[in-house]
mmCIF file of C-alpha atoms in Angstrom:
data_model
loop_
_atom_site.group_PDB
_atom_site.id
_atom_site.type_symbol
_atom_site.label_atom_id
_atom_site.label_comp_id
_atom_site.label_asym_id
_atom_site.label_seq_id
_atom_site.Cartn_x
_atom_site.Cartn_y
_atom_site.Cartn_z
ATOM 1 C CA UNK A 1 25.486 -32.149 90.000
ATOM 2 C CA UNK A 2 28.495 -29.875 90.187
ATOM 3 C CA UNK A 3 28.146 -26.124 90.313
ATOM 4 C CA UNK A 4 30.033 -25.821 87.022
ATOM 5 C CA UNK A 5 30.606 -28.267 84.164
ATOM 6 C CA UNK A 6 33.639 -28.323 81.895
ATOM 7 C CA UNK A 7 33.159 -30.190 78.631
ATOM 8 C CA UNK A 8 36.583 -31.510 77.743
ATOM 9 C CA UNK A 9 38.586 -34.418 76.348
ATOM 10 C CA UNK A 10 41.687 -35.946 77.974
ATOM 11 C CA UNK A 11 43.744 -35.277 74.811
ATOM 12 C CA UNK A 12 42.983 -31.548 74.766
ATOM 13 C CA UNK A 13 46.035 -29.472 75.621
ATOM 14 C CA UNK A 14 43.840 -26.406 75.962
ATOM 15 C CA UNK A 15 41.542 -28.289 78.293
ATOM 16 C CA UNK A 16 44.565 -29.374 80.314
ATOM 17 C CA UNK A 17 45.087 -25.737 81.316
ATOM 18 C CA UNK A 18 41.651 -25.784 82.969
ATOM 19 C CA UNK A 19 42.003 -29.278 84.449
ATOM 20 C CA UNK A 20 45.329 -28.356 86.067
ATOM 21 C CA UNK A 21 43.654 -25.450 87.862
ATOM 22 C CA UNK A 22 40.804 -27.690 89.039
ATOM 23 C CA UNK A 23 43.176 -30.390 90.314
ATOM 24 C CA UNK A 24 45.861 -28.134 91.833
ATOM 25 C CA UNK A 25 43.290 -25.995 93.638
ATOM 26 C CA UNK A 26 41.806 -29.181 95.068
ATOM 27 C CA UNK A 27 38.335 -28.425 93.758
ATOM 28 C CA UNK A 28 35.700 -31.083 94.264
ATOM 29 C CA UNK A 29 34.740 -32.924 91.094
ATOM 30 C CA UNK A 30 31.345 -33.513 92.664
ATOM 31 C CA UNK A 31 30.508 -30.129 94.176
ATOM 32 C CA UNK A 32 32.632 -27.508 92.412
ATOM 33 C CA UNK A 33 33.483 -28.525 88.860
ATOM 34 C CA UNK A 34 32.316 -31.543 86.934
ATOM 35 C CA UNK A 35 34.548 -32.511 83.991
ATOM 36 C CA UNK A 36 32.661 -34.442 81.324
ATOM 37 C CA UNK A 37 33.061 -35.467 77.719
ATOM 38 C CA UNK A 38 31.119 -33.597 75.038
ATOM 39 C CA UNK A 39 29.893 -37.061 74.061
ATOM 40 C CA UNK A 40 27.384 -36.668 76.891
ATOM 41 C CA UNK A 41 25.700 -34.190 74.530
ATOM 42 C CA UNK A 42 26.253 -36.378 71.471
ATOM 43 C CA UNK A 43 29.667 -34.978 70.538
ATOM 44 C CA UNK A 44 31.315 -31.670 69.705
ATOM 45 C CA UNK A 45 29.606 -31.227 66.344
ATOM 46 C CA UNK A 46 26.024 -31.724 67.529
ATOM 47 C CA UNK A 47 23.534 -28.881 67.651
ATOM 48 C CA UNK A 48 23.229 -29.321 71.432
ATOM 49 C CA UNK A 49 26.972 -28.842 71.997
ATOM 50 C CA UNK A 50 27.298 -26.084 69.390
ATOM 51 C CA UNK A 51 24.568 -24.185 71.226
ATOM 52 C CA UNK A 52 27.131 -23.944 74.051
ATOM 53 C CA UNK A 53 30.220 -23.477 71.882
ATOM 54 C CA UNK A 54 29.500 -22.532 68.251
ATOM 55 C CA UNK A 55 33.066 -23.464 67.230
ATOM 56 C CA UNK A 56 32.398 -27.042 68.325
ATOM 57 C CA UNK A 57 35.690 -27.223 70.235
ATOM 58 C CA UNK A 58 36.799 -28.067 73.760
ATOM 59 C CA UNK A 59 36.980 -26.962 76.453
ATOM 60 C CA UNK A 60 33.727 -25.241 77.269
ATOM 61 C CA UNK A 61 32.590 -24.318 80.763
ATOM 62 C CA UNK A 62 28.920 -24.056 81.670
ATOM 63 C CA UNK A 63 28.505 -22.148 84.920
ATOM 64 C CA UNK A 64 25.946 -22.930 87.577
ATOM 65 C CA UNK A 65 24.047 -19.923 86.227
ATOM 66 C CA UNK A 66 23.902 -21.491 82.759
ATOM 67 C CA UNK A 67 26.446 -19.216 81.058
ATOM 68 C CA UNK A 68 28.566 -21.040 78.485
ATOM 69 C CA UNK A 69 32.224 -19.971 78.393
ATOM 70 C CA UNK A 70 34.397 -21.392 75.614
ATOM 71 C CA UNK A 71 38.175 -20.809 75.350
ATOM 72 C CA UNK A 72 40.615 -22.136 77.924
ATOM 73 C CA UNK A 73 42.141 -18.792 78.897
ATOM 74 C CA UNK A 74 38.734 -17.312 79.718
ATOM 75 C CA UNK A 75 37.695 -20.477 81.561
ATOM 76 C CA UNK A 76 40.943 -20.416 83.535
ATOM 77 C CA UNK A 77 40.449 -16.806 84.548
ATOM 78 C CA UNK A 78 36.862 -17.571 85.590
ATOM 79 C CA UNK A 79 37.994 -20.527 87.730
ATOM 80 C CA UNK A 80 40.765 -18.462 89.355
ATOM 81 C CA UNK A 81 38.269 -15.711 90.229
ATOM 82 C CA UNK A 82 35.433 -18.015 91.261
ATOM 83 C CA UNK A 83 37.644 -20.137 93.529
ATOM 84 C CA UNK A 84 40.113 -17.448 94.615
ATOM 85 C CA UNK A 85 39.851 -18.458 98.276
ATOM 86 C CA UNK A 86 40.495 -22.144 97.578
ATOM 87 C CA UNK A 87 43.970 -23.615 97.137
ATOM 88 C CA UNK A 88 46.880 -21.722 95.578
ATOM 89 C CA UNK A 89 46.159 -18.427 93.832
ATOM 90 C CA UNK A 90 48.143 -18.925 90.595
ATOM 91 C CA UNK A 91 47.814 -15.168 90.051
ATOM 92 C CA UNK A 92 51.223 -13.478 90.183
ATOM 93 C CA UNK A 93 51.545 -10.845 92.891
ATOM 94 C CA UNK A 94 53.097 -8.038 90.826
ATOM 95 C CA UNK A 95 51.882 -6.241 87.736
ATOM 96 C CA UNK A 96 55.043 -7.205 85.812
ATOM 97 C CA UNK A 97 54.669 -10.874 86.719
ATOM 98 C CA UNK A 98 50.972 -10.794 85.746
ATOM 99 C CA UNK A 99 51.856 -9.211 82.404
ATOM 100 C CA UNK A 100 54.470 -11.932 81.819
ATOM 101 C CA UNK A 101 51.947 -14.621 82.731
ATOM 102 C CA UNK A 102 49.354 -13.121 80.375
ATOM 103 C CA UNK A 103 51.952 -12.883 77.607
ATOM 104 C CA UNK A 104 52.944 -16.535 77.995
ATOM 105 C CA UNK A 105 49.283 -17.594 77.771
ATOM 106 C CA UNK A 106 48.717 -15.418 74.703
ATOM 107 C CA UNK A 107 51.849 -16.625 72.903
ATOM 108 C CA UNK A 108 50.874 -20.205 73.658
ATOM 109 C CA UNK A 109 47.366 -19.730 72.301
ATOM 110 C CA UNK A 110 48.349 -17.780 69.195
ATOM 111 C CA UNK A 111 51.599 -19.396 68.110
ATOM 112 C CA UNK A 112 52.188 -22.727 69.846
ATOM 113 C CA UNK A 113 48.840 -24.525 69.730
ATOM 114 C CA UNK A 114 48.272 -23.492 66.130
ATOM 115 C CA UNK A 115 51.378 -25.473 65.148
ATOM 116 C CA UNK A 116 51.054 -28.268 67.658
ATOM 117 C CA UNK A 117 48.349 -30.134 65.735
ATOM 118 C CA UNK A 118 50.800 -30.749 62.904
ATOM 119 C CA UNK A 119 52.815 -32.986 65.199
ATOM 120 C CA UNK A 120 49.934 -35.450 65.549
ATOM 121 C CA UNK A 121 49.083 -35.836 61.875
ATOM 122 C CA UNK A 122 50.434 -38.904 60.109
ATOM 123 C CA UNK A 123 50.312 -37.426 56.608
ATOM 124 C CA UNK A 124 50.177 -33.951 55.027
ATOM 125 C CA UNK A 125 48.796 -31.366 55.005
ATOM 126 C CA UNK A 126 50.547 -30.002 58.065
ATOM 127 C CA UNK A 127 48.717 -26.703 58.192
ATOM 128 C CA UNK A 128 50.706 -24.036 56.372
ATOM 129 C CA UNK A 129 53.872 -26.148 56.521
ATOM 130 C CA UNK A 130 55.120 -28.326 53.684
ATOM 131 C CA UNK A 131 56.410 -31.043 56.010
ATOM 132 C CA UNK A 132 56.384 -32.100 59.641
ATOM 133 C CA UNK A 133 60.041 -31.045 60.052
ATOM 134 C CA UNK A 134 59.178 -27.443 59.126
ATOM 135 C CA UNK A 135 56.235 -27.435 61.555
ATOM 136 C CA UNK A 136 58.390 -28.778 64.394
ATOM 137 C CA UNK A 137 61.126 -26.231 63.636
ATOM 138 C CA UNK A 138 58.579 -23.418 63.912
ATOM 139 C CA UNK A 139 57.141 -24.943 67.090
ATOM 140 C CA UNK A 140 60.647 -24.964 68.620
ATOM 141 C CA UNK A 141 61.160 -21.359 67.533
ATOM 142 C CA UNK A 142 57.898 -20.274 69.134
ATOM 143 C CA UNK A 143 58.690 -22.135 72.356
ATOM 144 C CA UNK A 144 62.045 -20.367 72.513
ATOM 145 C CA UNK A 145 60.189 -17.039 72.505
ATOM 146 C CA UNK A 146 58.646 -18.046 75.821
ATOM 147 C CA UNK A 147 62.102 -18.375 77.391
#
């Protein structure tokens, strides 16, 4: 069994942030980080999974010490610290660059992913937006902030 387990789904954009770190650092999927579906615990809404992540969302990391860490940004930071001597660092070398990196992650989490789900829905409601066009316009606006 791997030292750490990430419960995730291939369609999770938030989980992708964690998977990219695992893959780009060249971590072993057998010895370092095991990526599994929450279905191995019966699904995201089961009591067993919610004991790890009360929100019932992915991703969720369970460390080799048994600590459950939900939220992709926190998981990413854990992985970067835990495996700092393996593969590329991904941590910017200057304080300004680190602040910019942190800001991009925060803007993504607060303003991009909250709109993004509207794109996948076939019919309303589209969150707080009256139509898909309005949601996509706001998504484009938020992405432009990152530039």
